[in-house]
Coordinates of C-alpha atoms and ligand atoms in Angstrom, one line a residue:
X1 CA 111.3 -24.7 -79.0
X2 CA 109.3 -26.1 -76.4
X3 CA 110.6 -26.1 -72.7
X4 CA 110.3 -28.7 -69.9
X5 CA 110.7 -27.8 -66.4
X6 CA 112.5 -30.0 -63.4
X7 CA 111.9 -29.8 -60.0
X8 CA 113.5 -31.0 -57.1
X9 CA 113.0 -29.9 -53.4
X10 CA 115.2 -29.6 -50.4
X11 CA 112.3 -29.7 -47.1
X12 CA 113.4 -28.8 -44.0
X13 CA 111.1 -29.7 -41.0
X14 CA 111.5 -28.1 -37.6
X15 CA 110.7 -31.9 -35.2
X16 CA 108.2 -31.3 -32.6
X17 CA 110.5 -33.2 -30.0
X18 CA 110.2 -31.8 -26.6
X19 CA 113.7 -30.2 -26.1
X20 CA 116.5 -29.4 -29.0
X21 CA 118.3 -31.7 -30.9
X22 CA 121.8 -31.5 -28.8
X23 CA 121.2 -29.9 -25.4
X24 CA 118.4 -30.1 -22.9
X25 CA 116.6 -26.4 -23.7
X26 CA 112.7 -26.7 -23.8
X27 CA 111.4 -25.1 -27.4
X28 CA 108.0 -23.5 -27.8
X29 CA 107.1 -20.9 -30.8
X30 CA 106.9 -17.7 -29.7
X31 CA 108.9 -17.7 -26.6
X32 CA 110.3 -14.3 -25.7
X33 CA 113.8 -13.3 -27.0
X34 CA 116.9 -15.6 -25.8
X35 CA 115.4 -17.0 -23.0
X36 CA 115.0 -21.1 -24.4
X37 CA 118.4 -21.5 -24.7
X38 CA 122.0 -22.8 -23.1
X39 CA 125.9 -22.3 -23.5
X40 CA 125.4 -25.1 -25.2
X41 CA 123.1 -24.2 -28.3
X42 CA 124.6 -20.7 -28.5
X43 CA 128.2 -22.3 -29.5
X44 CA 130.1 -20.9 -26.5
X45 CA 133.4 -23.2 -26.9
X46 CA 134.1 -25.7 -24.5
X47 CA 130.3 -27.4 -24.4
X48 CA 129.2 -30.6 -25.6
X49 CA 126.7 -31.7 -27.8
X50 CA 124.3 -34.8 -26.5
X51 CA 122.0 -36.1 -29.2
X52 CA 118.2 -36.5 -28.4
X53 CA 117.3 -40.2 -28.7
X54 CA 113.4 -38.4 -29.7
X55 CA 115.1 -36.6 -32.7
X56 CA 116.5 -40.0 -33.9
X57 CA 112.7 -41.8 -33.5
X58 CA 111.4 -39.1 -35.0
X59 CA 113.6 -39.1 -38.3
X60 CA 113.0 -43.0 -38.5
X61 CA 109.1 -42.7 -38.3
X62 CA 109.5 -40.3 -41.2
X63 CA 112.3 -42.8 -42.7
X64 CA 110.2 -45.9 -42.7
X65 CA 107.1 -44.3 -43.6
X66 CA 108.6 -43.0 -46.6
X67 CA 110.1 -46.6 -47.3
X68 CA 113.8 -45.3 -46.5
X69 CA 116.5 -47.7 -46.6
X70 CA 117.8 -46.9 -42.9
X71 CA 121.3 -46.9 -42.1
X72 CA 122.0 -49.0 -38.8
X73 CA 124.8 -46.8 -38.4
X74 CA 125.3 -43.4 -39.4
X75 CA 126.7 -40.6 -38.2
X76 CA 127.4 -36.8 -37.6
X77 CA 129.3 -34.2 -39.2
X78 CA 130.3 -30.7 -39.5
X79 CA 129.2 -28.1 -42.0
X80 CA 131.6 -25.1 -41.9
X81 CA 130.4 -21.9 -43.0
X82 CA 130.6 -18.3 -41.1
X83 CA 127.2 -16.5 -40.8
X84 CA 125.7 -14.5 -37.8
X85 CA 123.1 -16.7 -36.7
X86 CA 125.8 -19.7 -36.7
X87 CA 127.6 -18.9 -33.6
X88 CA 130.2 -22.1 -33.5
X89 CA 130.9 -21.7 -37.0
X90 CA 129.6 -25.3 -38.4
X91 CA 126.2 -26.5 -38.5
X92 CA 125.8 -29.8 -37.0
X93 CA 124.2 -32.1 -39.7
X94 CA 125.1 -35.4 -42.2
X95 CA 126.7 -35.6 -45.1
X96 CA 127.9 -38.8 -46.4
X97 CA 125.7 -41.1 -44.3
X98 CA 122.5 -40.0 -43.5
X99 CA 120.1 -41.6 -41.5
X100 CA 117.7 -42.8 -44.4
X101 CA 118.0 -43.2 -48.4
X102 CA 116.0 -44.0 -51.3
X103 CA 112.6 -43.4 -50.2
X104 CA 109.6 -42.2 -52.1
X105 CA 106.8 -40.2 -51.2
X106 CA 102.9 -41.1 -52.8
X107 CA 100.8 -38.3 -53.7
X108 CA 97.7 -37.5 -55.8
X109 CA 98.2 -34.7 -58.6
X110 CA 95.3 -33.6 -60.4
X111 CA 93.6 -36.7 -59.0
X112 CA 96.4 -39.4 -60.1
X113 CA 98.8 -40.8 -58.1
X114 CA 102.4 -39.6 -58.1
X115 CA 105.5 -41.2 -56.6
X116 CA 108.5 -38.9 -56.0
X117 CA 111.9 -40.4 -55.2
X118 CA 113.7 -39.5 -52.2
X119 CA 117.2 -39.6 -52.2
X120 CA 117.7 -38.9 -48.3
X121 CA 116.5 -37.7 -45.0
X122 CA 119.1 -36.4 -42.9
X123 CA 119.3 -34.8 -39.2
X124 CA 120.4 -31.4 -38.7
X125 CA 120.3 -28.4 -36.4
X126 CA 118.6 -25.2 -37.2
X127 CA 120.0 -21.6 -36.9
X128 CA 119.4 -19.1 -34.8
X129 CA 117.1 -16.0 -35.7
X130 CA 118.3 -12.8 -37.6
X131 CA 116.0 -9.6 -36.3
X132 CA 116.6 -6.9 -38.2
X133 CA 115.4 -4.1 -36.1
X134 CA 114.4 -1.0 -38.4
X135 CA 114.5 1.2 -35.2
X136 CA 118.2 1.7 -35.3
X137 CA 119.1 0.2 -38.4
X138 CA 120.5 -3.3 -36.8
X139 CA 120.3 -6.5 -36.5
X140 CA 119.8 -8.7 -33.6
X141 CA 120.1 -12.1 -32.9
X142 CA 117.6 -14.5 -31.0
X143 CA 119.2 -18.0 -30.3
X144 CA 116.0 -19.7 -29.5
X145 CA 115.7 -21.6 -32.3
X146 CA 119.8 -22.4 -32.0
X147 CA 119.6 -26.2 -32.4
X148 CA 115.9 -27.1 -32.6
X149 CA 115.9 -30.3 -34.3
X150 CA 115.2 -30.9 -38.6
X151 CA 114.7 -33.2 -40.9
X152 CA 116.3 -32.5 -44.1
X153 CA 114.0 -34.3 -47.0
X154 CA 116.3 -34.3 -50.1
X155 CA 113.9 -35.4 -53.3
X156 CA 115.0 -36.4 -56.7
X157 CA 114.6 -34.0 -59.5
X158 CA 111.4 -36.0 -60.1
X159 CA 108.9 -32.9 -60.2
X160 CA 107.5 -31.6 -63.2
X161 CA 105.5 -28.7 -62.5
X162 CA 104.6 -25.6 -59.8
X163 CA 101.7 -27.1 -59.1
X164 CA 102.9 -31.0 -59.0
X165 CA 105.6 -29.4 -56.8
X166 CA 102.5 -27.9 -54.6
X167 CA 100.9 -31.0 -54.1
X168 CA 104.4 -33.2 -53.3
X169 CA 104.5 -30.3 -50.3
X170 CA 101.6 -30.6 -49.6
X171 CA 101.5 -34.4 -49.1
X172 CA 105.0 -34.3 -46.8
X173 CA 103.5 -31.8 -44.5
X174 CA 100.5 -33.8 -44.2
X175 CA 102.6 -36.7 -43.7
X176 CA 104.7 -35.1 -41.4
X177 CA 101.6 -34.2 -39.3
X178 CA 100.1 -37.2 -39.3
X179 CA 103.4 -39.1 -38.2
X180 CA 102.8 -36.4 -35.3
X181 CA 106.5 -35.4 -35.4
X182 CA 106.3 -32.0 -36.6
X183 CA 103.3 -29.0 -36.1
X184 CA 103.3 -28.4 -39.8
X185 CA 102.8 -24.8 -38.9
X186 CA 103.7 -23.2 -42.2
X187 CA 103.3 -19.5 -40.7
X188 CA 106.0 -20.4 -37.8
X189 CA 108.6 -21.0 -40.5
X190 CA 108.3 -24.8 -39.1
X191 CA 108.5 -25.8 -43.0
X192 CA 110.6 -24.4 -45.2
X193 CA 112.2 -25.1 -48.3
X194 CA 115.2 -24.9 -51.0
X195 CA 113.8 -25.1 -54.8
X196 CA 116.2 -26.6 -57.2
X197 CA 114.9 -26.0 -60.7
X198 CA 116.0 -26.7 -64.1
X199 CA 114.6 -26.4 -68.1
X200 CA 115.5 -28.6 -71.0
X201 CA 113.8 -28.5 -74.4
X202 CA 111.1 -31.5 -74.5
X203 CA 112.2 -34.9 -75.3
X204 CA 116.1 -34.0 -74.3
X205 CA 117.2 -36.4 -71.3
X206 CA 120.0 -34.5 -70.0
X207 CA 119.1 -32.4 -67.4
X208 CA 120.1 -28.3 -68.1
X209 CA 121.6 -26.3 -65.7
X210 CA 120.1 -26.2 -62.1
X211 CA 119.6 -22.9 -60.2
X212 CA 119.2 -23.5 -56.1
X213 CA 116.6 -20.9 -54.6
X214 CA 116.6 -20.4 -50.8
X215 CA 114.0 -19.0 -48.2
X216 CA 111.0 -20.5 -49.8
X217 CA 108.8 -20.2 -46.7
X218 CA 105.3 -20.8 -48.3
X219 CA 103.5 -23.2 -50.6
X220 CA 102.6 -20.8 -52.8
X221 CA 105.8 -18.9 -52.6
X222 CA 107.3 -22.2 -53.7
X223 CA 105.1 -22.7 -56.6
X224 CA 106.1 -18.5 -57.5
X225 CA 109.3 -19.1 -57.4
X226 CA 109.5 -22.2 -59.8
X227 CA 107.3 -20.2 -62.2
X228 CA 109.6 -17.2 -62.5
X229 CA 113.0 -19.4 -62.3
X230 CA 111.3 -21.7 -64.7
X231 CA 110.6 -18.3 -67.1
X232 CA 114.0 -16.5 -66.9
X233 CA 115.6 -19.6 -67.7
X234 CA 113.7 -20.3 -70.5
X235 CA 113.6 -16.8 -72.0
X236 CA 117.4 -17.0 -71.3
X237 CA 117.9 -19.7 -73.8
X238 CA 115.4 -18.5 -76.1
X239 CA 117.7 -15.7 -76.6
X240 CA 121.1 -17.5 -76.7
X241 CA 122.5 -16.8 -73.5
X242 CA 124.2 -19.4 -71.0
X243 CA 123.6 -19.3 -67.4
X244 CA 125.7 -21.1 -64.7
X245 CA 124.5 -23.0 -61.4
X246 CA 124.3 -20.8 -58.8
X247 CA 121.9 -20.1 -55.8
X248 CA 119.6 -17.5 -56.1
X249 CA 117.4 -16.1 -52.9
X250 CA 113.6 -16.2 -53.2
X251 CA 112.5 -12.5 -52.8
X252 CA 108.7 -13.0 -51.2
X253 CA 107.9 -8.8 -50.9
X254 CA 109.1 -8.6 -54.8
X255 CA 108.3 -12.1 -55.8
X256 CA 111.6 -12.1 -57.9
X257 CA 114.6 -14.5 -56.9
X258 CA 117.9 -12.7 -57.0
X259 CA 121.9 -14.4 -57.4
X260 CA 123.2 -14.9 -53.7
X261 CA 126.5 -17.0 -55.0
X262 CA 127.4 -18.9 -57.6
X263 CA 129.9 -21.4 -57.8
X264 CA 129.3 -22.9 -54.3
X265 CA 130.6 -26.7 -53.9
X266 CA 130.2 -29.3 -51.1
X267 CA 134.0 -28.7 -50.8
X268 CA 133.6 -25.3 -49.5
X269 CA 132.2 -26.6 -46.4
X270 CA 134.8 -28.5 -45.6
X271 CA 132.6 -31.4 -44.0
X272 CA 134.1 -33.6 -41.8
X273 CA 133.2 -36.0 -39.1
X274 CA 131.7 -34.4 -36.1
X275 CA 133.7 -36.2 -33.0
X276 CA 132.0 -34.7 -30.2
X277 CA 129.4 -37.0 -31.2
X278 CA 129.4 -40.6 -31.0
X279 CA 128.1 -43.0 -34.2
X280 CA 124.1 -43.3 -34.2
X281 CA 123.8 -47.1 -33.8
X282 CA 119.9 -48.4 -34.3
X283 CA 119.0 -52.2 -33.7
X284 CA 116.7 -54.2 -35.3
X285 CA 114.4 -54.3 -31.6
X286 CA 113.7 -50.7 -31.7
X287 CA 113.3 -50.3 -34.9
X288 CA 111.0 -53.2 -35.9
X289 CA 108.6 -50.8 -32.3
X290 CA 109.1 -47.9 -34.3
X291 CA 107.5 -49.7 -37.1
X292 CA 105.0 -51.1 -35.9
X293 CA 103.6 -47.9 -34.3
X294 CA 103.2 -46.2 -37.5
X295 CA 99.6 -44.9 -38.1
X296 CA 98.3 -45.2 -41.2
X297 CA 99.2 -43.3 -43.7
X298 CA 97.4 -40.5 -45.3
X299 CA 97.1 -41.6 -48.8
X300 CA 96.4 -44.8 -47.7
X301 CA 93.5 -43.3 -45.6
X302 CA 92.6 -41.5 -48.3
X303 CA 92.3 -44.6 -50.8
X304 CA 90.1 -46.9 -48.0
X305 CA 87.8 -43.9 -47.7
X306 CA 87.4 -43.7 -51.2
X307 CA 86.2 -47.4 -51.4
X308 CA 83.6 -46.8 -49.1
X309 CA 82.0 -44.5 -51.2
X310 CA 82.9 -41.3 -49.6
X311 CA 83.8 -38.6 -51.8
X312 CA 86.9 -36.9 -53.1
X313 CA 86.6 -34.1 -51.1
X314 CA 85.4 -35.2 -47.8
X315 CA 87.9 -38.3 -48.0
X316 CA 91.2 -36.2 -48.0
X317 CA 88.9 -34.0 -45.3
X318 CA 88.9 -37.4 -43.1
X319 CA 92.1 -37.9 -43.9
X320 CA 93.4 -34.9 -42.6
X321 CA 91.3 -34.6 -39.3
X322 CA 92.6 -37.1 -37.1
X323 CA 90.0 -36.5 -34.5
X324 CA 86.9 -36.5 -36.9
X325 CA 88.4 -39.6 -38.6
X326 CA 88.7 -41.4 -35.0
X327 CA 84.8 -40.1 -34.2
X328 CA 84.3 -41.7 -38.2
X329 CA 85.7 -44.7 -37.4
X330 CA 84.2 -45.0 -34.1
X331 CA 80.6 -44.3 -35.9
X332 CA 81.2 -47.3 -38.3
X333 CA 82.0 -50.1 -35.5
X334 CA 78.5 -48.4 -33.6
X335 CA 76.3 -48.8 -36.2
X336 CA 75.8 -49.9 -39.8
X337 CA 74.8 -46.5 -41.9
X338 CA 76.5 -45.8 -45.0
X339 CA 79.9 -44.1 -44.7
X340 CA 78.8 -41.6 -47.1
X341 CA 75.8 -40.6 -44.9
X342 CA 78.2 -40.4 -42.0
X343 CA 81.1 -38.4 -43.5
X344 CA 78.1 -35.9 -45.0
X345 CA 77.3 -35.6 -41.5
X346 CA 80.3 -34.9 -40.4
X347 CA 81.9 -32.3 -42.8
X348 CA 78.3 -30.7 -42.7
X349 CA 75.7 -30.5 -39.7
X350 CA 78.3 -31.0 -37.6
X351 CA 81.4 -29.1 -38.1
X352 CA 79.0 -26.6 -38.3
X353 CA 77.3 -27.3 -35.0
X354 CA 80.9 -27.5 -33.9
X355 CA 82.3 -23.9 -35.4
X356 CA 79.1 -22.6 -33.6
X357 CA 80.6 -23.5 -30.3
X358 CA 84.2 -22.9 -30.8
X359 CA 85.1 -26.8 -29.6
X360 CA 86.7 -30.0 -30.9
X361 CA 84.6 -32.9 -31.5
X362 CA 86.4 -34.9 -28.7
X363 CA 85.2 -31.8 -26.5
X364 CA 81.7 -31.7 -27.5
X365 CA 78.6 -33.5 -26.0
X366 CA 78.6 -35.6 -29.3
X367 CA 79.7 -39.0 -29.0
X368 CA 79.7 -42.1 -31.9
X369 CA 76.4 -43.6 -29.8
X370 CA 74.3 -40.6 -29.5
X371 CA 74.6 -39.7 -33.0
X372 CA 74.2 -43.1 -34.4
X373 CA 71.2 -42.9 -32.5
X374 CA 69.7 -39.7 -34.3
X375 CA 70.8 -41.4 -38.0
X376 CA 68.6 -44.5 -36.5
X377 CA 65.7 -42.5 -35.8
X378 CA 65.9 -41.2 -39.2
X379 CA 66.1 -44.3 -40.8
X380 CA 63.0 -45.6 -39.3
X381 CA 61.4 -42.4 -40.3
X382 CA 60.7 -41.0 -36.8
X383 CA 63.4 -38.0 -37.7
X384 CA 64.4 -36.5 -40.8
X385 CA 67.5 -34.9 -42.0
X386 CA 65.9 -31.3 -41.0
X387 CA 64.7 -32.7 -37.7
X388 CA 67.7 -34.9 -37.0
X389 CA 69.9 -31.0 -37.3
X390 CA 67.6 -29.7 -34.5
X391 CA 68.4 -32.8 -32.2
X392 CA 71.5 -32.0 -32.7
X393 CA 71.9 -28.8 -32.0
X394 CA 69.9 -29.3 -28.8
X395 CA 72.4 -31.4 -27.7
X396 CA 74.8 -29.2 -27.7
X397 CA 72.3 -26.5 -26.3
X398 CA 70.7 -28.0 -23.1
X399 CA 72.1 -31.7 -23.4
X400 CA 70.3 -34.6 -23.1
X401 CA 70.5 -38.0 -25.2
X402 CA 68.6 -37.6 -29.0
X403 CA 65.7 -39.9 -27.5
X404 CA 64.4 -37.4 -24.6
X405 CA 65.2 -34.2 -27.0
X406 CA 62.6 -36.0 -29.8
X407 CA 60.0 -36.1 -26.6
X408 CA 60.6 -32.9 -25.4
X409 CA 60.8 -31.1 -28.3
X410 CA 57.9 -33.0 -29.7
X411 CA 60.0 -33.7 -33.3
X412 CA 58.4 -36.8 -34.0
X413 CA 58.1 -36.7 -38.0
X414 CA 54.8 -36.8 -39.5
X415 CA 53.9 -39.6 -41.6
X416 CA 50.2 -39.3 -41.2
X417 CA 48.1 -39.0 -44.2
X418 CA 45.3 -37.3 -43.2
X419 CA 46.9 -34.8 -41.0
X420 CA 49.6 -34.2 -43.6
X421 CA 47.0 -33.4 -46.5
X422 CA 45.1 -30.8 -44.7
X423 CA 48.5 -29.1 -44.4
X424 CA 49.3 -29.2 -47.9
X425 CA 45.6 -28.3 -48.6
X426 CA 46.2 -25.1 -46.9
X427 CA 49.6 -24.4 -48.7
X428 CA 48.2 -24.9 -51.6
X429 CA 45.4 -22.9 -51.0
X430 CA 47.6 -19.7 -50.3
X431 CA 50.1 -20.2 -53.2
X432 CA 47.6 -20.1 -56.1
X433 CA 50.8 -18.2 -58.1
X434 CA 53.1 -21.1 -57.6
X435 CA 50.9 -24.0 -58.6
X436 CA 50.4 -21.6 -61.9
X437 CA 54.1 -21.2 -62.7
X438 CA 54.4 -24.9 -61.9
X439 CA 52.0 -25.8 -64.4
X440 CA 53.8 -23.5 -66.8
X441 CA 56.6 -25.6 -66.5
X442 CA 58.5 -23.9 -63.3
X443 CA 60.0 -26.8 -62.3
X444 CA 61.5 -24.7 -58.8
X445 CA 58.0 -23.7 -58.1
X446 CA 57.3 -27.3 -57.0
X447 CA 60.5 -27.4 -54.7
X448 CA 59.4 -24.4 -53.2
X449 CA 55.7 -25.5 -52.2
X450 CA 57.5 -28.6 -50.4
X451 CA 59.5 -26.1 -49.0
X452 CA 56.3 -24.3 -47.7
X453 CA 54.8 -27.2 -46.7
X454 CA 57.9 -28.3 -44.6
X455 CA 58.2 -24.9 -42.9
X456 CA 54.0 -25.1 -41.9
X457 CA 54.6 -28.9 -40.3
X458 CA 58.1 -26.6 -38.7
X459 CA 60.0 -29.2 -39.9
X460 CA 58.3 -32.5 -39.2
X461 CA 56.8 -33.5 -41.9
X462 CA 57.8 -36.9 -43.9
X463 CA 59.2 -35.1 -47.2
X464 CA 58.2 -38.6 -49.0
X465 CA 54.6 -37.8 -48.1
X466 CA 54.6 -34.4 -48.4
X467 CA 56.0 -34.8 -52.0
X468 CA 53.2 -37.6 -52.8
X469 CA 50.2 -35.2 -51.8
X470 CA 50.9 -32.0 -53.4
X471 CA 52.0 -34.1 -56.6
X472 CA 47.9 -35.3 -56.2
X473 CA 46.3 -32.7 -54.8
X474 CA 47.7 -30.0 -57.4
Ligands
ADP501 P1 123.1 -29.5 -52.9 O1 121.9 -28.6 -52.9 O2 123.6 -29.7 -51.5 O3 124.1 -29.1 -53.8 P2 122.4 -31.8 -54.6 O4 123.4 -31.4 -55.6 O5 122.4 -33.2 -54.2 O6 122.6 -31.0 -53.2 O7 120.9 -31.4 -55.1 C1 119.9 -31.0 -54.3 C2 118.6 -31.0 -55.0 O8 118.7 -30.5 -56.3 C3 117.9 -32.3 -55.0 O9 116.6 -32.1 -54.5 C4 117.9 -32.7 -56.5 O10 116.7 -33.3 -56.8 C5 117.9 -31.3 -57.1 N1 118.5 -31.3 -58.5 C6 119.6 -31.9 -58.9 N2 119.8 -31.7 -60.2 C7 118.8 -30.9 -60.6 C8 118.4 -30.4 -61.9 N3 119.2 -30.5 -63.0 N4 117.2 -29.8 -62.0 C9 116.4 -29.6 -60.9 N5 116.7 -30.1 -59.7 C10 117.9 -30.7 -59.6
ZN502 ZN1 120.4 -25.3 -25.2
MG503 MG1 120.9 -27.6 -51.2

């Protein structure tokens, strides 16, 4: 029997709001031990929780860009569990009215478009950190993170695959990023994830038993851990055996997931109102602003840029880059060259150039005017591509605007007959070997005697030309 696998995901994002989600402490990755935090967000009894107006905003750009249903009013409540790195004993969260429902998320697997379902987002407060200190066998705790801000994104079990589940993460964190309310810095643990996976023979509609997985803190781990739950399930029922739900932990050292409880119920939290916390109330004024200052999307990015002609690649490249999709955009309004020619540019010559220097394109002497100016020169022929990379390099060199670089540097192109065939003449002359092989059908030979001819003009000659005289003079 054949076996289908369903996927749905539980992703919690760490908001990049200034301070935490209930007190006024100042979070930044990396801070040293216990030193970014308050009475308040280490539970000591007898403080009061104030919500962040940012953390709300920030869960309603996610929310409306996700076409959520919002809840005008929703509220907070408790989650009651004992751990460590819970030090009031309940997690502050939502239960039965969170902020936003029934969204849907767009994404492109294996070059299709994909929606997946959302069934909420919800606010909640993250733990603090367990350090398990192999030097004396212990465990310490590091309350920094104590109440940074999340968004819990609840999906449907509307995933099919490890790799269609890859790509749906992939999409929120870019989506997340480009809502600018969360770093997306997987290696930070600023995204992580609970996999919910089930199998069912093909063509069954009842879903089969679902096993939880917790501390999924990578893409890829994600995508491991569906695989192997996806297999032991399988080879489970292939040989008879039942399993019940329970949640299993995602091992990442021995890439196996292992049972952590079973049986676990919504009841055993014991969820109830939060009262120190007064009813989140949005109107209709704030969030029709919150609306409207949505960027665009990423898909939808994606989409336009693939209408102009740009390619696959280079279009989700634009569409992740903010800054080199602004210094795109900006290049478009300047001048009127393809948008193909431009993004080649871009994700070539000049990320390059870029790299080179270690700085951002907003940083660098390039700006939309001077490099229109270099594709102008080469589209009346006075650079070409070769040419046009040495302007800009120079640029970021010694300076100076493309025009005074072509004069200094002397890079006018050659278009010149006359002067261009004694050149080739001379090429020719020396490469007796290739114009052989050529003739014995070497097709490369003839690329490399432009090549030749391009490196004796150092890089100035008009390639058009160049091609048209050794194509007569051989
Ligand atoms: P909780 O984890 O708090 O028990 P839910 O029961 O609502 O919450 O389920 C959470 C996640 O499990 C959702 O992402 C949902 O899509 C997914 N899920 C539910 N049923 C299944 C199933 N049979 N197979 C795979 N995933 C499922
Ligand atoms: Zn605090
Ligand atoms: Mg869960």
């Amino acid at each position: 029997m054949n076996y289908e696998t369903v996927i749905g995901l539980e992703i919690h994002a760490e908001l990049s709001t200034k301070t935490k989600a209930f007190c006024s402490c100042e979070y930044k990755f990396g801070g040293e031990v216990n030193t970014q935090c308050c009475p308040g967000c280490m539970g000591m009894p007898g403080t009061l929780p104030v919500l962040n107006k940012n953390v709300v905003e920030y869960a309603l750009r996610m929310g409306l860009a996700t076409d959520c249903e919002i809840n005008k009013i929703s509220k907070h409540d408790r989650k009651n569990y004992f751990y460590p790195d819970l030090a009031k004993g309940y997690q502050i969260t939502q239960a039965d009215i969170p902020i936003c429902e029934n969204g849907r998320v767009e994404f492109y697997h294996k070059g299709e478009k994909r929606i997946v379902r959302l069934t909420r987002i919800h606010i909640e407060e993250d733990t603090a950190k367990l350090l398990h200190d192999d030097s004396f066998k212990g465990t310490l705790l590091d309350f920094n993170r104590s109440g940074v801000p999340l968004i819990e994104i609840v999906s449907e079990p509307d995933l099919r695959s490890a790799e269609e589940a890859k790509d749906y993460l992939e999409a929120v964190r870019m989506l997340l990023m480009a809502l600018n309310i969360c770093n997306g810095q997987m290696q930070e643990g600023t995204i992580r994830c609970d996999v919910n996976v089930s199998v069912r023979p093909v063509g069954e509609k009842k879903f089969g038993t679902r096993v939880e997985m917790k501390n999924v803190n990578t893409f890829s781990g994600a995508m491991l851990a569906i695989e192997y739950e996806s297999n032991r399930q399988i080879n489970l029922l292939r040989a008879g055996k039942n399993f019940s739900q329970e949640t299993r932990r995602w091992d990442e050292n021995k890439n196996a997931s292992v049972t952590m409880r079973t049986k676990e119920d919504a009841a055993d939290y014991r969820y109830f109102h939060d009262t120190d916390l007064t009813p989140i109330v949005i109107d209709d004024e704030w969030l029709a602003e919150i609306k409207n200052s949505l960027p665009e999307l990423p898909v939808a990015k994606f989409d336009r840029y693939r209408s102009m002609g740009i390619s696959e690649a280079e279009s989700w490249l634009l569409a992740e880059n903010s800054d080199k999709a602004e210094f795109f955009e900006k290049c478009t309004r300047v001048g009127n060259f393809p948008a193909k020619t431009i993004a080649h540019w871009i994700f070539g010559a000049i990320t390059a150039r870029l790299n080179k220097s270690f700085v951002t394109i907003e940083k660098s002497p390039l700006t939309a005017e001077n490099f229109c100016e270099i594709l102008s020169m080469i589209e009346k022929g006075i650079l070409n591509n070769d040419t046009g990379k040495i302007v800009l390099d120079e640029m970021f060199t010694n300076g100076g605007s493309p025009d005074e670089i072509v004069q200094k540097l002397s890079l006018v192109q050659v278009s010149d007959e006359e002067e261009l065939k004694k050149l080739v003449e001379e090429v020719l002359k020396n490469n007796t070997q290739s114009i052989a092989d050529y003739k014995n059908g070497k097709k490369n030979a003839f690329t490399f005697l432009v090549g030749q001819c391009m490196k004796a003009s150092k890089g100035k000659a008009n390639p058009q030309i160049i091609n048209k005289l050794i194509n007569e003079l051989m």
